Amino acid sequence: MSVILLALAQAAQVTAFVSPSEGEEAPPVLTVAATQESAASVPGDLSGLPELKFRRRRTMPPALSSFVRDEVAARRCEAADKRLRVNLAVLVAEDGQLRRIHPQAIGCPTVEQYASGVMLSMARANLLPVGETRWFRTSLLFQWQ
């Protein structure tokens, strides 16, 4: 799980701040390729966003759903009957580079993070230039027997 979070943090171009201990001077902000886009607020309603377009058709191997199935079976997620959809807001820079991924809450944080990692993998070098940095919507549907 920490590998996914690390990959997401690196791909999302995040800024991290470490709080100082009492009596210490605040350390400088640690920036990992920070950009203005990374600070853009996440849209609350995804329905008004344009659909994310890929260079090549994205396909999801059935094996990717096994993790989600196991999370549902272990009751770490709200009830799902052999399928679970995760809607995602994706911030894409003008050159087609992925900047941020934000899953909508579905009552299953592990699957939300997993879906973000899957989307990161699918989108890498697979997004069209968009002309301006903006948010898009997409979703992943996990299905199992």
PDB file of C-alpha atoms in Angstrom:
ATOM      1  CA  MET A   1       0.000   0.000   0.000  1.00  0.00           C
ATOM      2  CA  SER A   2       2.819   2.418   0.844  1.00  0.00           C
ATOM      3  CA  VAL A   3       4.305   1.832  -2.614  1.00  0.00           C
ATOM      4  CA  ILE A   4       1.058   3.002  -4.216  1.00  0.00           C
ATOM      5  CA  LEU A   5       0.944   6.055  -1.964  1.00  0.00           C
ATOM      6  CA  LEU A   6       4.576   6.881  -2.738  1.00  0.00           C
ATOM      7  CA  ALA A   7       3.958   6.522  -6.473  1.00  0.00           C
ATOM      8  CA  LEU A   8       0.857   8.692  -6.227  1.00  0.00           C
ATOM      9  CA  ALA A   9       2.719  11.337  -4.263  1.00  0.00           C
ATOM     10  CA  GLN A  10       5.531  11.396  -6.795  1.00  0.00           C
ATOM     11  CA  ALA A  11       3.189  11.487  -9.777  1.00  0.00           C
ATOM     12  CA  ALA A  12       0.890  14.050  -8.224  1.00  0.00           C
ATOM     13  CA  GLN A  13       3.730  16.550  -7.691  1.00  0.00           C
ATOM     14  CA  VAL A  14       2.798  17.134  -4.041  1.00  0.00           C
ATOM     15  CA  THR A  15       4.068  19.574  -1.454  1.00  0.00           C
ATOM     16  CA  ALA A  16       4.762  18.276   2.049  1.00  0.00           C
ATOM     17  CA  PHE A  17       5.285  20.278   5.249  1.00  0.00           C
ATOM     18  CA  VAL A  18       6.866  18.941   8.419  1.00  0.00           C
ATOM     19  CA  SER A  19       5.653  20.580  11.647  1.00  0.00           C
ATOM     20  CA  PRO A  20       8.394  21.933  13.909  1.00  0.00           C
ATOM     21  CA  SER A  21       8.825  20.693  17.469  1.00  0.00           C
ATOM     22  CA  GLU A  22       8.081  23.193  20.202  1.00  0.00           C
ATOM     23  CA  GLY A  23      10.813  25.823  20.391  1.00  0.00           C
ATOM     24  CA  GLU A  24      12.232  24.945  16.961  1.00  0.00           C
ATOM     25  CA  GLU A  25      12.171  27.152  13.942  1.00  0.00           C
ATOM     26  CA  ALA A  26       9.825  25.977  11.208  1.00  0.00           C
ATOM     27  CA  PRO A  27      11.702  24.006   8.554  1.00  0.00           C
ATOM     28  CA  PRO A  28      11.350  25.078   4.951  1.00  0.00           C
ATOM     29  CA  VAL A  29       8.540  23.576   2.943  1.00  0.00           C
ATOM     30  CA  LEU A  30       9.711  20.450   1.140  1.00  0.00           C
ATOM     31  CA  THR A  31       8.560  20.668  -2.440  1.00  0.00           C
ATOM     32  CA  VAL A  32       8.581  17.788  -4.893  1.00  0.00           C
ATOM     33  CA  ALA A  33       8.341  19.399  -8.335  1.00  0.00           C
ATOM     34  CA  ALA A  34       5.611  21.692  -7.024  1.00  0.00           C
ATOM     35  CA  THR A  35       3.488  23.520  -9.527  1.00  0.00           C
ATOM     36  CA  GLN A  36       0.468  25.795  -9.352  1.00  0.00           C
ATOM     37  CA  GLU A  37      -1.655  22.977 -10.749  1.00  0.00           C
ATOM     38  CA  SER A  38      -0.971  20.777  -7.737  1.00  0.00           C
ATOM     39  CA  ALA A  39      -2.608  23.368  -5.488  1.00  0.00           C
ATOM     40  CA  ALA A  40      -5.800  23.572  -7.552  1.00  0.00           C
ATOM     41  CA  SER A  41      -8.896  22.649  -5.554  1.00  0.00           C
ATOM     42  CA  VAL A  42     -10.594  19.350  -6.261  1.00  0.00           C
ATOM     43  CA  PRO A  43     -14.067  19.770  -7.785  1.00  0.00           C
ATOM     44  CA  GLY A  44     -16.896  18.495  -5.587  1.00  0.00           C
ATOM     45  CA  ASP A  45     -19.261  17.576  -8.419  1.00  0.00           C
ATOM     46  CA  LEU A  46     -17.665  15.514 -11.166  1.00  0.00           C
ATOM     47  CA  SER A  47     -20.696  15.481 -13.461  1.00  0.00           C
ATOM     48  CA  GLY A  48     -19.783  18.833 -15.051  1.00  0.00           C
ATOM     49  CA  LEU A  49     -16.224  17.776 -15.870  1.00  0.00           C
ATOM     50  CA  PRO A  50     -15.237  16.544 -19.333  1.00  0.00           C
ATOM     51  CA  GLU A  51     -14.509  12.830 -19.703  1.00  0.00           C
ATOM     52  CA  LEU A  52     -10.821  11.884 -19.598  1.00  0.00           C
ATOM     53  CA  LYS A  53      -9.570  10.779 -23.021  1.00  0.00           C
ATOM     54  CA  PHE A  54      -6.696   8.360 -23.575  1.00  0.00           C
ATOM     55  CA  ARG A  55      -4.292   7.968 -26.510  1.00  0.00           C
ATOM     56  CA  ARG A  56      -4.785   4.201 -26.469  1.00  0.00           C
ATOM     57  CA  ARG A  57      -7.890   2.384 -25.310  1.00  0.00           C
ATOM     58  CA  ARG A  58      -7.545   1.490 -21.668  1.00  0.00           C
ATOM     59  CA  THR A  59      -8.281  -2.047 -20.615  1.00  0.00           C
ATOM     60  CA  MET A  60      -8.461  -3.458 -17.138  1.00  0.00           C
ATOM     61  CA  PRO A  61      -7.413  -7.087 -16.730  1.00  0.00           C
ATOM     62  CA  PRO A  62      -9.909  -9.072 -14.608  1.00  0.00           C
ATOM     63  CA  ALA A  63      -7.131  -9.836 -12.111  1.00  0.00           C
ATOM     64  CA  LEU A  64      -7.211  -6.196 -10.968  1.00  0.00           C
ATOM     65  CA  SER A  65     -10.646  -6.818  -9.470  1.00  0.00           C
ATOM     66  CA  SER A  66      -9.427  -9.552  -7.116  1.00  0.00           C
ATOM     67  CA  PHE A  67      -8.085  -7.037  -4.571  1.00  0.00           C
ATOM     68  CA  VAL A  68     -11.434  -5.219  -4.552  1.00  0.00           C
ATOM     69  CA  ARG A  69     -13.335  -8.515  -4.237  1.00  0.00           C
ATOM     70  CA  ASP A  70     -11.176  -9.464  -1.246  1.00  0.00           C
ATOM     71  CA  GLU A  71     -11.733  -6.082   0.437  1.00  0.00           C
ATOM     72  CA  VAL A  72     -15.505  -6.439   0.005  1.00  0.00           C
ATOM     73  CA  ALA A  73     -15.436 -10.067   1.232  1.00  0.00           C
ATOM     74  CA  ALA A  74     -13.475  -8.997   4.318  1.00  0.00           C
ATOM     75  CA  ARG A  75     -16.178  -6.361   4.984  1.00  0.00           C
ATOM     76  CA  ARG A  76     -13.711  -3.505   4.843  1.00  0.00           C
ATOM     77  CA  CYS A  77     -15.986  -1.840   2.299  1.00  0.00           C
ATOM     78  CA  GLU A  78     -19.641  -0.997   2.152  1.00  0.00           C
ATOM     79  CA  ALA A  79     -21.707  -3.731   0.547  1.00  0.00           C
ATOM     80  CA  ALA A  80     -21.102  -4.393  -3.123  1.00  0.00           C
ATOM     81  CA  ASP A  81     -22.631  -7.167  -5.196  1.00  0.00           C
ATOM     82  CA  LYS A  82     -19.888  -8.428  -7.546  1.00  0.00           C
ATOM     83  CA  ARG A  83     -19.092  -4.974  -8.874  1.00  0.00           C
ATOM     84  CA  LEU A  84     -17.846  -1.683  -7.530  1.00  0.00           C
ATOM     85  CA  ARG A  85     -17.397   1.584  -9.425  1.00  0.00           C
ATOM     86  CA  VAL A  86     -14.912   4.241  -8.332  1.00  0.00           C
ATOM     87  CA  ASN A  87     -15.316   7.715  -9.824  1.00  0.00           C
ATOM     88  CA  LEU A  88     -12.145   9.769 -10.082  1.00  0.00           C
ATOM     89  CA  ALA A  89     -11.292  13.407 -10.703  1.00  0.00           C
ATOM     90  CA  VAL A  90      -8.005  13.675 -12.607  1.00  0.00           C
ATOM     91  CA  LEU A  91      -5.996  16.880 -12.987  1.00  0.00           C
ATOM     92  CA  VAL A  92      -4.124  16.926 -16.295  1.00  0.00           C
ATOM     93  CA  ALA A  93      -1.515  19.533 -17.254  1.00  0.00           C
ATOM     94  CA  GLU A  94      -1.618  21.211 -20.648  1.00  0.00           C
ATOM     95  CA  ASP A  95       1.068  18.839 -21.978  1.00  0.00           C
ATOM     96  CA  GLY A  96      -0.983  15.766 -21.056  1.00  0.00           C
ATOM     97  CA  GLN A  97       0.951  14.943 -17.878  1.00  0.00           C
ATOM     98  CA  LEU A  98      -1.063  13.667 -14.934  1.00  0.00           C
ATOM     99  CA  ARG A  99      -0.885  16.034 -11.942  1.00  0.00           C
ATOM    100  CA  ARG A 100      -3.410  14.741  -9.392  1.00  0.00           C
ATOM    101  CA  ILE A 101      -5.919  11.943  -8.910  1.00  0.00           C
ATOM    102  CA  HIS A 102      -8.781  12.292  -6.475  1.00  0.00           C
ATOM    103  CA  PRO A 103     -11.198   9.374  -5.953  1.00  0.00           C
ATOM    104  CA  GLN A 104     -14.738  10.083  -4.796  1.00  0.00           C
ATOM    105  CA  ALA A 105     -15.441   8.524  -1.415  1.00  0.00           C
ATOM    106  CA  ILE A 106     -17.235   5.181  -1.668  1.00  0.00           C
ATOM    107  CA  GLY A 107     -16.868   4.041   1.947  1.00  0.00           C
ATOM    108  CA  CYS A 108     -13.759   1.989   1.226  1.00  0.00           C
ATOM    109  CA  PRO A 109     -10.493   3.954   1.524  1.00  0.00           C
ATOM    110  CA  THR A 110      -8.268   1.035   0.511  1.00  0.00           C
ATOM    111  CA  VAL A 111     -10.163   0.552  -2.747  1.00  0.00           C
ATOM    112  CA  GLU A 112     -10.207   4.319  -3.366  1.00  0.00           C
ATOM    113  CA  GLN A 113      -6.396   4.389  -3.062  1.00  0.00           C
ATOM    114  CA  TYR A 114      -6.078   1.231  -5.133  1.00  0.00           C
ATOM    115  CA  ALA A 115      -8.236   2.742  -7.897  1.00  0.00           C
ATOM    116  CA  SER A 116      -6.028   5.846  -7.874  1.00  0.00           C
ATOM    117  CA  GLY A 117      -2.955   3.659  -8.349  1.00  0.00           C
ATOM    118  CA  VAL A 118      -4.599   1.721 -11.180  1.00  0.00           C
ATOM    119  CA  MET A 119      -5.560   4.998 -12.884  1.00  0.00           C
ATOM    120  CA  LEU A 120      -2.024   6.320 -12.464  1.00  0.00           C
ATOM    121  CA  SER A 121      -0.721   3.229 -14.222  1.00  0.00           C
ATOM    122  CA  MET A 122      -3.298   3.456 -17.033  1.00  0.00           C
ATOM    123  CA  ALA A 123      -2.746   7.171 -17.616  1.00  0.00           C
ATOM    124  CA  ARG A 124       1.051   7.201 -17.620  1.00  0.00           C
ATOM    125  CA  ALA A 125       2.166   8.308 -21.108  1.00  0.00           C
ATOM    126  CA  ASN A 126      -1.379   7.673 -22.319  1.00  0.00           C
ATOM    127  CA  LEU A 127      -3.074  11.083 -22.040  1.00  0.00           C
ATOM    128  CA  LEU A 128      -3.586  13.556 -24.833  1.00  0.00           C
ATOM    129  CA  PRO A 129      -2.341  17.149 -24.488  1.00  0.00           C
ATOM    130  CA  VAL A 130      -5.279  19.251 -23.290  1.00  0.00           C
ATOM    131  CA  GLY A 131      -4.057  22.796 -24.021  1.00  0.00           C
ATOM    132  CA  GLU A 132      -4.633  24.015 -20.460  1.00  0.00           C
ATOM    133  CA  THR A 133      -4.368  22.470 -17.022  1.00  0.00           C
ATOM    134  CA  ARG A 134      -7.806  21.237 -16.027  1.00  0.00           C
ATOM    135  CA  TRP A 135      -9.808  18.571 -14.215  1.00  0.00           C
ATOM    136  CA  PHE A 136     -11.394  15.596 -15.973  1.00  0.00           C
ATOM    137  CA  ARG A 137     -13.636  12.786 -14.761  1.00  0.00           C
ATOM    138  CA  THR A 138     -13.292   9.074 -15.274  1.00  0.00           C
ATOM    139  CA  SER A 139     -14.275   5.898 -13.462  1.00  0.00           C
ATOM    140  CA  LEU A 140     -13.078   2.368 -12.938  1.00  0.00           C
ATOM    141  CA  LEU A 141     -15.482  -0.535 -12.689  1.00  0.00           C
ATOM    142  CA  PHE A 142     -14.225  -3.537 -10.749  1.00  0.00           C
ATOM    143  CA  GLN A 143     -16.214  -6.761 -11.388  1.00  0.00           C
ATOM    144  CA  TRP A 144     -15.794 -10.277 -10.072  1.00  0.00           C
ATOM    145  CA  GLN A 145     -17.593 -13.631  -9.914  1.00  0.00           C
TER     146      GLN A 145
END
